[in-house]
XYZ file of C-alpha atoms in Angstrom:
489
model
C 58.169 18.088 -74.034
C 60.825 20.803 -74.506
C 59.928 23.996 -76.311
C 62.593 26.024 -78.067
C 61.839 29.621 -79.006
C 63.767 32.288 -80.831
C 64.959 34.891 -78.268
C 65.311 38.255 -79.995
C 67.702 39.387 -77.248
C 70.319 36.674 -77.954
C 69.315 36.138 -81.591
C 69.171 32.376 -81.280
C 66.802 29.607 -80.320
C 66.726 28.860 -76.615
C 65.172 26.128 -74.539
C 62.212 27.683 -72.744
C 62.616 27.363 -68.986
C 60.115 29.440 -66.982
C 61.107 31.246 -63.816
C 58.727 29.081 -61.767
C 58.165 25.444 -62.585
C 54.896 24.888 -64.475
C 54.027 28.610 -64.379
C 54.693 30.974 -67.325
C 54.240 34.718 -67.349
C 53.726 36.365 -70.748
C 53.260 40.037 -71.589
C 52.327 41.115 -75.128
C 51.945 44.654 -76.376
C 48.341 45.176 -77.346
C 46.655 47.769 -79.562
C 46.463 51.521 -79.367
C 42.698 51.923 -79.658
C 41.996 54.943 -81.835
C 40.852 53.196 -85.041
C 39.424 49.971 -86.405
C 41.671 46.930 -86.089
C 43.414 45.954 -89.323
C 45.391 43.004 -90.626
C 48.533 44.253 -88.917
C 46.781 43.837 -85.590
C 45.738 40.287 -86.425
C 49.248 38.885 -86.776
C 50.632 39.501 -83.249
C 47.272 38.584 -81.731
C 47.246 35.210 -83.610
C 50.958 34.595 -83.020
C 50.767 34.931 -79.261
C 47.421 33.199 -79.146
C 49.211 30.180 -80.598
C 51.982 30.453 -77.991
C 49.344 30.800 -75.211
C 47.469 27.764 -76.434
C 50.573 25.629 -76.853
C 52.080 26.543 -73.473
C 48.820 25.488 -71.829
C 48.823 22.237 -73.820
C 52.409 21.640 -72.671
C 51.232 21.753 -69.060
C 52.084 25.294 -68.026
C 49.785 27.522 -66.008
C 50.008 30.726 -68.050
C 49.268 34.284 -66.961
C 48.896 36.169 -70.209
C 48.820 39.970 -69.990
C 47.948 42.065 -73.078
C 47.663 45.790 -72.599
C 45.389 48.423 -74.119
C 47.200 51.697 -74.926
C 44.740 54.489 -74.335
C 47.044 57.360 -73.351
C 50.551 58.621 -74.141
C 50.925 57.366 -77.755
C 51.608 60.640 -79.561
C 50.978 61.439 -83.184
C 54.434 62.511 -84.424
C 56.752 60.259 -82.404
C 57.094 58.844 -78.916
C 57.594 62.262 -77.311
C 56.079 64.929 -79.549
C 52.741 65.701 -81.114
C 49.120 65.268 -80.080
C 47.919 62.186 -78.274
C 46.323 59.942 -80.940
C 43.216 59.195 -78.857
C 42.813 62.818 -77.764
C 43.006 63.946 -81.399
C 40.356 61.440 -82.391
C 38.160 62.675 -79.514
C 38.667 66.310 -80.500
C 37.810 65.693 -84.157
C 34.701 63.698 -83.347
C 33.691 65.856 -80.354
C 33.734 62.914 -77.947
C 35.258 62.235 -74.578
C 38.587 60.352 -75.008
C 37.255 57.357 -73.063
C 34.303 57.157 -75.470
C 36.846 56.690 -78.264
C 38.703 54.106 -76.164
C 35.547 52.136 -75.361
C 34.280 52.135 -78.921
C 37.486 50.886 -80.523
C 38.293 48.476 -77.684
C 34.972 46.780 -78.293
C 35.680 46.715 -82.036
C 39.051 45.114 -81.369
C 37.506 42.490 -79.058
C 34.838 41.650 -81.626
C 37.499 41.182 -84.360
C 39.625 39.006 -82.068
C 36.627 36.851 -81.216
C 35.896 36.400 -84.906
C 39.518 35.349 -85.462
C 39.117 32.852 -82.577
C 41.822 34.600 -80.557
C 41.474 33.647 -76.880
C 41.168 36.568 -74.440
C 44.248 37.166 -72.282
C 44.260 36.441 -68.531
C 44.514 40.203 -67.801
C 43.956 43.142 -70.145
C 45.043 46.318 -68.315
C 44.564 49.840 -69.658
C 47.409 52.381 -69.524
C 45.008 55.052 -68.252
C 44.086 52.784 -65.334
C 47.701 52.523 -64.148
C 48.865 56.131 -63.964
C 49.894 55.717 -60.282
C 52.100 52.748 -61.162
C 53.743 54.707 -63.937
C 54.375 57.687 -61.705
C 56.016 55.369 -59.156
C 58.186 53.906 -61.926
C 59.388 57.396 -62.923
C 60.090 58.258 -59.277
C 62.291 55.177 -58.931
C 64.263 55.962 -62.121
C 64.787 59.529 -60.916
C 65.892 58.283 -57.506
C 68.472 55.970 -59.145
C 69.885 58.882 -61.172
C 68.871 57.791 -64.672
C 66.380 60.574 -65.354
C 66.022 64.329 -64.982
C 63.209 66.818 -64.657
C 62.950 69.624 -67.211
C 60.176 72.248 -67.235
C 57.648 69.898 -65.692
C 58.539 66.933 -67.895
C 60.811 64.024 -66.973
C 63.250 62.467 -69.441
C 65.291 59.281 -69.354
C 69.053 60.016 -69.464
C 70.211 57.638 -72.212
C 73.847 58.681 -72.189
C 74.229 58.155 -68.461
C 72.440 54.836 -68.637
C 74.613 53.716 -71.548
C 77.747 54.452 -69.544
C 76.659 51.986 -66.880
C 74.731 49.497 -68.991
C 74.041 49.045 -72.723
C 71.302 51.003 -74.412
C 70.572 49.184 -77.666
C 71.048 45.583 -76.458
C 67.794 44.336 -77.971
C 67.994 46.094 -81.317
C 71.768 45.590 -81.588
C 72.399 49.332 -81.862
C 74.839 51.712 -80.173
C 74.097 55.260 -79.123
C 75.747 56.651 -82.274
C 73.280 54.675 -84.402
C 70.430 55.934 -82.256
C 71.700 59.522 -82.469
C 71.850 59.355 -86.259
C 68.273 58.160 -86.343
C 67.049 60.794 -83.861
C 65.499 64.109 -84.650
C 67.317 67.329 -83.829
C 66.502 69.072 -80.574
C 64.346 71.668 -82.298
C 60.996 71.607 -80.489
C 62.521 69.340 -77.835
C 64.588 71.905 -75.929
C 63.751 70.277 -72.599
C 65.941 67.284 -73.440
C 69.647 67.125 -72.664
C 70.284 64.839 -75.597
C 68.263 63.895 -78.725
C 68.226 60.208 -77.727
C 66.551 60.899 -74.349
C 62.918 59.823 -74.210
C 60.000 61.054 -72.138
C 58.934 59.334 -68.986
C 56.412 62.038 -68.087
C 55.202 64.911 -70.243
C 53.804 68.207 -68.980
C 50.472 68.723 -70.643
C 49.967 71.820 -72.727
C 46.824 73.869 -72.003
C 44.958 72.270 -74.933
C 45.869 68.712 -73.913
C 42.679 67.124 -72.522
C 44.175 63.874 -71.123
C 46.113 64.850 -67.991
C 46.793 63.657 -64.461
C 48.478 65.295 -61.427
C 52.047 64.242 -60.634
C 54.945 65.554 -58.540
C 56.289 67.309 -61.611
C 53.219 68.695 -63.436
C 49.739 67.989 -64.600
C 50.533 65.740 -67.518
C 50.651 62.214 -68.817
C 53.109 59.291 -68.906
C 55.395 58.571 -71.842
C 54.301 55.744 -74.142
C 57.094 53.387 -73.035
C 56.239 53.537 -69.319
C 52.986 51.622 -69.418
C 54.333 48.183 -70.323
C 57.160 48.312 -67.812
C 54.799 49.400 -65.011
C 51.975 46.999 -65.824
C 54.319 44.083 -66.548
C 55.879 44.533 -63.140
C 52.476 44.902 -61.406
C 50.944 41.714 -62.852
C 53.947 39.474 -63.554
C 56.567 40.681 -61.054
C 60.049 42.155 -61.400
C 61.117 39.162 -63.459
C 58.900 37.265 -65.890
C 59.309 34.843 -68.764
C 58.142 36.185 -72.097
C 57.565 39.626 -73.619
C 56.175 39.712 -77.124
C 55.026 42.040 -79.814
C 55.534 43.044 -83.414
C 59.049 43.398 -84.802
C 58.367 47.131 -85.337
C 58.325 47.549 -81.528
C 61.895 46.315 -80.978
C 63.143 49.898 -81.313
C 62.421 52.178 -79.667
C 59.579 50.782 -77.548
C 61.022 47.539 -76.211
C 64.533 48.970 -76.052
C 63.219 51.701 -73.790
C 61.320 49.150 -71.692
C 64.576 47.276 -71.000
C 66.297 50.519 -70.036
C 63.474 51.527 -67.720
C 63.430 48.166 -66.002
C 67.180 48.097 -65.424
C 67.249 51.717 -64.314
C 64.458 51.182 -61.822
C 65.360 47.794 -60.329
C 68.926 47.074 -61.406
C 68.094 44.137 -63.698
C 66.022 43.348 -66.722
C 62.496 42.050 -66.212
C 62.254 39.733 -69.226
C 63.950 36.420 -69.945
C 62.743 35.808 -73.508
C 61.850 38.470 -76.091
C 59.720 37.145 -78.986
C 58.739 39.223 -81.992
C 56.510 38.403 -84.982
C 57.308 39.822 -88.394
C 55.139 42.204 -90.361
C 52.262 41.980 -92.737
C 53.273 43.758 -95.944
C 51.356 45.020 -98.992
C 53.390 45.488 -102.093
C 56.507 45.033 -99.973
C 55.627 47.802 -97.471
C 54.544 47.370 -93.890
C 50.759 47.511 -93.587
C 49.760 50.104 -91.036
C 47.861 53.322 -90.348
C 50.984 55.488 -90.600
C 51.442 54.501 -94.273
C 47.715 54.709 -95.010
C 47.808 51.378 -96.802
C 45.992 49.284 -94.277
C 42.795 47.261 -94.762
C 40.609 46.836 -91.694
C 39.578 43.410 -90.568
C 35.924 44.331 -91.040
C 36.726 45.212 -94.670
C 38.290 41.798 -95.102
C 35.300 40.066 -93.530
C 32.803 42.021 -95.729
C 34.898 42.474 -98.903
C 34.116 46.219 -98.839
C 37.639 47.553 -99.522
C 38.383 48.380 -103.192
C 41.643 46.332 -103.104
C 39.735 43.167 -102.209
C 38.410 40.808 -104.861
C 35.987 39.219 -102.402
C 35.088 38.852 -98.738
C 37.347 36.576 -96.664
C 36.129 34.598 -93.674
C 37.964 35.207 -90.369
C 39.143 31.567 -90.316
C 40.721 32.108 -93.748
C 42.605 35.145 -92.450
C 43.825 33.068 -89.501
C 44.920 30.230 -91.751
C 46.624 32.658 -94.131
C 48.738 34.027 -91.252
C 49.572 30.566 -89.823
C 50.788 29.263 -93.166
C 53.915 31.395 -92.660
C 56.303 31.134 -89.737
C 55.720 33.978 -87.274
C 59.223 35.386 -87.860
C 58.831 35.631 -91.624
C 57.030 38.413 -93.467
C 53.623 37.777 -95.009
C 52.813 39.774 -98.147
C 49.134 40.400 -98.768
C 47.558 39.716 -102.143
C 44.110 38.552 -103.192
C 45.755 35.576 -104.928
C 47.492 34.512 -101.715
C 44.293 34.773 -99.646
C 42.265 32.914 -102.250
C 44.876 30.162 -102.288
C 44.733 30.039 -98.485
C 40.966 29.742 -98.621
C 41.130 26.796 -101.060
C 43.801 25.083 -98.965
C 41.805 25.517 -95.756
C 38.705 24.159 -97.537
C 40.586 20.993 -98.527
C 41.838 20.560 -94.988
C 38.437 21.070 -93.393
C 36.801 18.797 -95.950
C 39.231 16.037 -94.960
C 38.519 16.734 -91.280
C 34.741 16.478 -91.930
C 35.218 13.198 -93.760
C 37.336 11.929 -90.885
C 34.365 12.275 -88.565
C 32.320 9.958 -90.802
C 34.981 7.236 -91.186
C 34.620 3.871 -89.519
C 37.299 1.205 -89.043
C 37.826 -0.771 -92.202
C 39.630 -3.800 -93.511
C 39.591 -5.855 -96.633
C 41.711 -6.008 -99.739
C 42.928 -2.381 -99.813
C 46.245 -1.510 -98.196
C 46.145 0.118 -94.731
C 47.060 3.813 -94.639
C 50.034 4.836 -92.506
C 49.064 7.536 -89.971
C 51.310 6.545 -87.088
C 53.554 9.193 -85.568
C 51.433 12.187 -86.566
C 51.066 13.446 -82.963
C 54.835 13.344 -82.423
C 55.598 15.057 -85.706
C 53.171 17.850 -84.967
C 54.513 18.269 -81.422
C 58.080 18.394 -82.685
C 57.142 21.144 -85.153
C 55.400 23.173 -82.482
C 58.330 22.691 -80.064
C 60.644 23.996 -82.791
C 59.860 27.720 -82.393
C 56.108 27.320 -83.084
C 56.528 26.013 -86.624
C 52.882 26.200 -87.646
C 53.554 25.802 -91.427
C 55.093 22.387 -90.738
C 52.145 21.370 -88.568
C 49.768 22.338 -91.349
C 51.849 20.318 -93.851
C 51.627 17.238 -91.558
C 47.846 17.663 -91.318
C 47.573 17.904 -95.111
C 49.484 14.656 -95.450
C 47.151 13.007 -92.923
C 44.238 14.456 -94.858
C 45.380 12.547 -97.947
C 45.177 9.302 -95.955
C 41.671 10.238 -94.807
C 40.573 10.801 -98.423
C 42.146 7.495 -99.457
C 40.105 5.612 -96.884
C 37.006 7.678 -97.640
C 37.250 6.784 -101.359
C 37.626 3.060 -100.538
C 41.224 2.885 -101.708
C 42.678 2.297 -98.285
C 41.788 0.872 -94.885
C 42.352 2.021 -91.300
C 42.281 0.128 -88.002
C 40.094 1.237 -85.099
C 42.961 2.368 -82.875
C 44.596 4.372 -85.688
C 41.273 5.984 -86.547
C 40.626 7.128 -82.956
C 44.206 8.493 -82.678
C 43.863 10.317 -85.983
C 40.626 11.965 -84.838
C 42.223 12.959 -81.547
C 45.326 14.467 -83.192
C 43.307 16.367 -85.795
C 41.066 17.838 -83.118
C 44.057 18.769 -80.938
C 46.167 20.517 -83.584
C 43.584 21.828 -86.028
C 41.089 23.166 -83.503
C 42.639 23.406 -80.060
C 46.181 24.659 -80.943
C 45.904 26.243 -84.378
C 42.455 27.532 -83.486
C 40.949 26.759 -86.893
C 37.398 26.300 -85.652
C 35.219 24.162 -87.856
C 31.792 25.349 -86.580
C 29.875 28.176 -88.213
C 28.455 31.417 -86.909
C 25.071 30.434 -88.282
C 24.823 27.469 -85.965
C 25.019 29.629 -82.831
C 26.385 26.650 -80.924
C 23.645 24.310 -82.100
C 25.886 22.512 -84.597
C 23.952 19.245 -84.705
C 20.602 20.913 -85.404
C 22.234 23.167 -88.029
C 23.758 20.200 -89.859
C 20.448 18.327 -89.796
C 18.628 21.322 -91.286
C 21.106 21.593 -94.140
C 20.964 17.837 -94.750
C 17.168 18.058 -94.884
C 17.305 20.811 -97.481
C 19.754 18.873 -99.628
C 17.609 15.747 -99.320
C 14.742 17.762 -100.730
C 17.000 18.856 -103.583
C 18.013 15.229 -104.255
C 14.362 14.179 -104.344
C 13.603 17.044 -106.748
C 16.364 15.797 -109.031
C 14.982 12.280 -108.954
C 11.592 13.721 -109.897
C 13.180 15.764 -112.695
C 12.020 18.927 -110.954
C 15.034 20.906 -112.202
C 13.561 24.270 -111.232
C 13.490 23.366 -107.530
C 16.788 21.516 -107.682
C 18.627 24.398 -109.384
C 17.078 26.977 -107.090
C 18.269 25.194 -103.948
C 21.735 24.677 -105.438
C 22.120 28.278 -106.664
C 20.806 29.952 -103.480
C 22.941 27.728 -101.230
C 25.965 28.622 -103.351
C 25.142 32.324 -102.950
C 25.051 31.782 -99.179
C 28.550 30.232 -99.304
C 27.754 26.537 -99.369
C 29.729 24.131 -101.510
C 27.638 21.087 -102.487
C 29.083 18.010 -104.125
C 26.914 15.184 -105.454
C 28.323 11.695 -104.789
C 27.279 8.153 -105.699
C 25.883 7.753 -102.158
C 24.110 11.108 -101.939
C 25.881 14.437 -101.305
C 28.562 16.265 -99.315
C 28.507 19.884 -98.297
C 30.724 22.447 -96.615
C 30.523 26.159 -95.826
C-alpha cells in the first residue's frame, strides 16, 4: 500500500517514504490554551487524527507529537504585546498555569467527544524551556542570531544570504518586508523581518525564566523546533498544522532548524485548510468563532440547533482537508441527515443474513480496494464516504428484500464498513448514554418500543403517543415497519 500526500514544501503530491522503515514520526501544532476550543481547533485535530489512524492501519509504528502552547504566544504578533495566557491570568486573577490546566482539560474533553485519538506525546512549551534555550544558543553560535538589550533575535537577512527564507510560503524577503510592521516599538531588531528567539521580560510580565541573556521567555516559534527535535530527532517525517501557520510560524521553524543544525528537520509538510464563516476564517482574532461546546449544546445565537460531535466530525470529513469548509446551519443539518442515512445502513447491515432466491445479487466487490485507493490518494475522505454511501444502497436493497447477498460478500462488507466508518474515519456508532454497555442499552430501548407497540395494538394511544413524543424529544428516531420497528439516535 503506497500513500501519496500533498507536500506543502514542494507543492505536489509525493509518495510517503518514512525515514525509518515501518516507523513514522509526526509533529502537529496543537492549541494555545487560553480559551475554549472552537470549530477552528476541530479541523486540524480531525485531519491529523485521520492521518494517524491510516498510517497505523498501513502498518507503520507512529510516534505522534502534538504540543500545547502555554507560553510565548503574544497578543499583538509573534514578538510584541502581552502573553495571551498571562493576560487571561491577570484578568481573572489566576496563576497562569491554572489557566493552562483549565483550558487544556476543556480541549481534551472536546477532542474526546469528537473521537480524536490522543497523541503519543503531548509536550507543553513551558516544560521545555531548557531545550529552547539550548536551541537559541546553537543558533547564536552558528552566527544566525544576535543579542539586543537582553532579547535574542533571528537574523533573517544573514540567513537568507546563505539559505532561502520563505521556501515554504513561496515568499522572498521583499515580500516579507512589505508585510512586516515598522521598527517602531521594536528598536532592538536590526531588521523588521527578524523574529524573537528569546524576549526579555518587562517588570509586569509574570511568566519568566532565567537565561544567559535575561530573565524572560522563549519566542513562540522556538517551541516546535525544540520539542520536535527532542522527541522525533533532527530529522523526522511529517510536520502538520493549519494553513494559517505556514507563515510565519512554520517558515520560522524551518529557518531555526537549518540555522541550528545545517539542514531542515522535516521531510513532508502537510497543512489543512480553514473553517470559514461567511467567507472569513473562523477564529478568536476575528471574534466570529463558535466554541465546540456551543455547537454541542446549541447555545450560540447563530446556531439553529445543537449538533452532535459525530455530526461535526462528519461535516469536516465530507470536504478534503486541503479545501475550505464554510460553516452554515444548512450545511451542518445536511451533514447530519447524510450521516443518519449512513449509520442507518450500517445498523441494518448488522442485522442482515446471507440470502438467495429470485432477487438479483447486489454487487459489493472491490469496496475495500476503492476505499484504500481513496485514502492513499492524499487522504481523500469525501471519496471514501461516497463509496460507503454506494455500499449503503446495496445494504438497503437487501434489507428491503429487493436483492440478495452471499455469505462471503456479507462478511467482507461488514468488515470493510467497520474498518473505514469506525476505525479510520472515526465515526463511532455507539452512544454516550450506553456508557460502554451497548447491548444492555439497545435491549432497554427495544423493550420500551415493544411496550409502545403493544399499546398501539391495544389502542392505548395515550401511552403510545407519549413514548413516541418523549423519545423524539430525547433525540430518538423511531420508524414503524411491517415486522415491528427500527430506531436510531
